[in-house]
XYZ file of C-alpha atoms in Angstrom:
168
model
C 97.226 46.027 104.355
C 98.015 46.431 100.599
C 95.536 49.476 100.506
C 97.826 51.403 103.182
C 100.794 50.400 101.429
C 99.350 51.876 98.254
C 98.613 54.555 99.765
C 102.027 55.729 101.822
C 103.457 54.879 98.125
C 101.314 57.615 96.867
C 101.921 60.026 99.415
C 105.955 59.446 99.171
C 105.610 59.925 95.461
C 103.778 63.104 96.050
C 106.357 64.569 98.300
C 109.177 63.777 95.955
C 107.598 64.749 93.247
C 107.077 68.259 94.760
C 110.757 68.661 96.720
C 111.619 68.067 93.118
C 110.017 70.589 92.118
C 110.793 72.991 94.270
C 113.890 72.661 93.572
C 113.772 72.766 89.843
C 112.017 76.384 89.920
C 113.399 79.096 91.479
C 116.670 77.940 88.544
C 113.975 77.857 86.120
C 112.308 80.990 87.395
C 115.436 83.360 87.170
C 116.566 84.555 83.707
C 120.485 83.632 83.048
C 122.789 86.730 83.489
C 123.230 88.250 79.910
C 126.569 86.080 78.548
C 126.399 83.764 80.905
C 126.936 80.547 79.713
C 124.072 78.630 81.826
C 121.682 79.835 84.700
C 122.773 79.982 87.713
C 121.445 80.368 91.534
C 122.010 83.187 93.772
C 121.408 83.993 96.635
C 118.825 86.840 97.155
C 121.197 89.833 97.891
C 119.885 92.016 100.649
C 119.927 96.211 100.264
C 119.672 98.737 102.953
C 120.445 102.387 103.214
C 119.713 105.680 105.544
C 118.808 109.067 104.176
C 120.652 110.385 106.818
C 123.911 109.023 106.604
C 126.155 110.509 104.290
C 127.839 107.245 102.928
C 124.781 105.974 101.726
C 123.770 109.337 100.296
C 126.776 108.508 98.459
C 126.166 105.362 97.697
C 122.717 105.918 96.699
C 123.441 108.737 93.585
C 126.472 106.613 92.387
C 124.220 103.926 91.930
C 121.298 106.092 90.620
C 123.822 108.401 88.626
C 125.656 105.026 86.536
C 122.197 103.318 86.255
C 121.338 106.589 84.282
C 124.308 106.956 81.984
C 124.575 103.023 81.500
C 120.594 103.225 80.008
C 122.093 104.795 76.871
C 119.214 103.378 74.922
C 116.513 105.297 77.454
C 115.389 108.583 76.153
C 114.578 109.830 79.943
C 118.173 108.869 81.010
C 120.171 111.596 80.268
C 117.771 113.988 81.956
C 117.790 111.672 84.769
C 121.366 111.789 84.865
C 121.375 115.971 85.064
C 118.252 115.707 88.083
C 120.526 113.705 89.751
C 123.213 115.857 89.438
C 121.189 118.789 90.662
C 119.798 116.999 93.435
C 122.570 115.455 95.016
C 125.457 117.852 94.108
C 125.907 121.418 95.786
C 125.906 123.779 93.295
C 129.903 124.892 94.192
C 130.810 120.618 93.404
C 128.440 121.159 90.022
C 130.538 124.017 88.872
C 133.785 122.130 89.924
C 132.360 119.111 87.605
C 131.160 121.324 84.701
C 134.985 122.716 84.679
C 136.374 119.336 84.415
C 134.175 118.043 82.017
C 134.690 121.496 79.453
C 138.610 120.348 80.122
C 139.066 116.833 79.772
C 135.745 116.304 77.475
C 134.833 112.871 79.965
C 132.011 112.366 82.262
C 133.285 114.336 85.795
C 131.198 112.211 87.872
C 133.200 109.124 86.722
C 136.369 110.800 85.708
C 135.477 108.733 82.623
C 134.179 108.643 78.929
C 132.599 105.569 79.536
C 130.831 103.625 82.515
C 131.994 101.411 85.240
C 130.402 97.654 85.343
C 130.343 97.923 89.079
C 131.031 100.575 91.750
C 131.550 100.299 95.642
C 131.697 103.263 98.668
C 133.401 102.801 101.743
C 133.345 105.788 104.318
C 137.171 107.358 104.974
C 136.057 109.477 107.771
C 134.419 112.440 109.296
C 135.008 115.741 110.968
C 134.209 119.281 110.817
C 130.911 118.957 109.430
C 131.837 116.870 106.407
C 132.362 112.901 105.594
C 134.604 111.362 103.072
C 133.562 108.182 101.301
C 136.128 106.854 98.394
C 134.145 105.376 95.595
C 135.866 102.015 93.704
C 134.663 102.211 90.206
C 135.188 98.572 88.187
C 135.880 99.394 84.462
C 136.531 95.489 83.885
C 136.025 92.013 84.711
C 138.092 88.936 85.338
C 141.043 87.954 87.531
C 142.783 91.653 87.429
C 139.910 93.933 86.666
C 141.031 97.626 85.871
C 139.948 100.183 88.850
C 139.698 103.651 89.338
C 139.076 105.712 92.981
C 136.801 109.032 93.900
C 137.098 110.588 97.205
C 133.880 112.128 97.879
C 133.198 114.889 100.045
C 130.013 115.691 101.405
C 128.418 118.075 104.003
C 126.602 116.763 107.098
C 124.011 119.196 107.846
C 122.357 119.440 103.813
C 123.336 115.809 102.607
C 125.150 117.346 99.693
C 128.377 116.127 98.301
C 130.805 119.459 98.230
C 133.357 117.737 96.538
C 134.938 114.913 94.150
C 138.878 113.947 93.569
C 140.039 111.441 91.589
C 143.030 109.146 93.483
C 143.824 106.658 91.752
C-alpha cells in the first residue's frame, strides 16, 4: 500500500511540476516589448488579408510602406520604400505625391516628416469602379494620443490606389 502511495505522490509531483512549467514559458519565451517595464503575455494576434479586396490592398502597403521608412537603420529600406511606391501607387497618385512632397518637403504618403507608431484602415465605401478606405495614423501614445486621417482612393479593376487626401 505504501508503494502505490509513493507512487501517485510521484506522479502528482510530476504533473505539477510540468503545469508549472508550462505556465512559466511561453512569459519566459517572449522578449519584453522595448520600454516596457516587465514582460508581459499576449495573446497571439491573428492576421488575414485578400489580394483582391481593395481595403486590404490598402492596408497591406501602409503597413509595408511605414515598416520601410521606420527601418531607418536598414540600408535596403529606402529602396523598399520607393518599390513600394511603384508597385502599389498608379503612376497619376505618384506624381500627385512627388508634387506634395517638392512643396511641403514631408513624406506624402504620411503627410508627415516623421512616422506613425501605429496605423489603422477602415473602408468608407465604394462605387463607380473605385473604393475609399480612410487610414488613422497614431503619431503618439498614451491616454490622448495625437492622430492624423488619409482618405485613400483606389481603383477596382488594377488594385491601384488613384488617390490620397489628408482630412484631418
Amino acid at each position: 500500500m505504501h508503494k502505490n502511495l509513493r507512487a501517485r505522490l510521484l506522479v502528482a509531483g510530476a504533473v505539477a511540476a510540468a503545469l508549472g512549467l508550462a505556465a512559466v514559458t511561453p512569459a519566459l519565451a517572449a522578449p519584453a516589448p522595448s520600454g516596457a517595464p516587465h514582460a508581459t503575455t499576449v495573446a497571439p494576434a491573428s492576421v488575414q488579408g485578400d489580394p483582391r479586396d481593395a481595403t486590404d490592398r490598402v492596408a497591406d502597403f501602409y503597413g509595408a510602406y511605414i515598416d520601410a521608412v521606420w527601418s531607418t537603420d536598414d540600408p535596403a529600406a529606402g529602396a523598399q520604400a520607393k518599390a513600394l511606391r511603384a508597385f502599389y501607387l498608379s503612376p497619376a497618385a505618384r506624381k500627385k505625391v512627388a508634387a506634395y512632397e517638392a512643396r511641403e518637403h514631408a513624406d506624402g504618403i504620411l503627410f508627415a516628416q516623421n512616422v506613425p507608431v501605429k496605423w489603422d484602415v477602415t473602408y468608407t465605401g465604394s462605387g463607380a469602379g473605385h473604393s475609399t478606405a480612410r487610414v488613422t495614423l497614431t503619431w503618439s501614445e498614451g491616454e490622448h494620443p495625437e492622430v492624423s486621417r488619409i482618405k485613400v482612393r483606389s481603383d477596382l479593376a488594377t488594385g491601384k490606389i488613384t488617390d490620397l487626401a489628408q482630412t484631418g
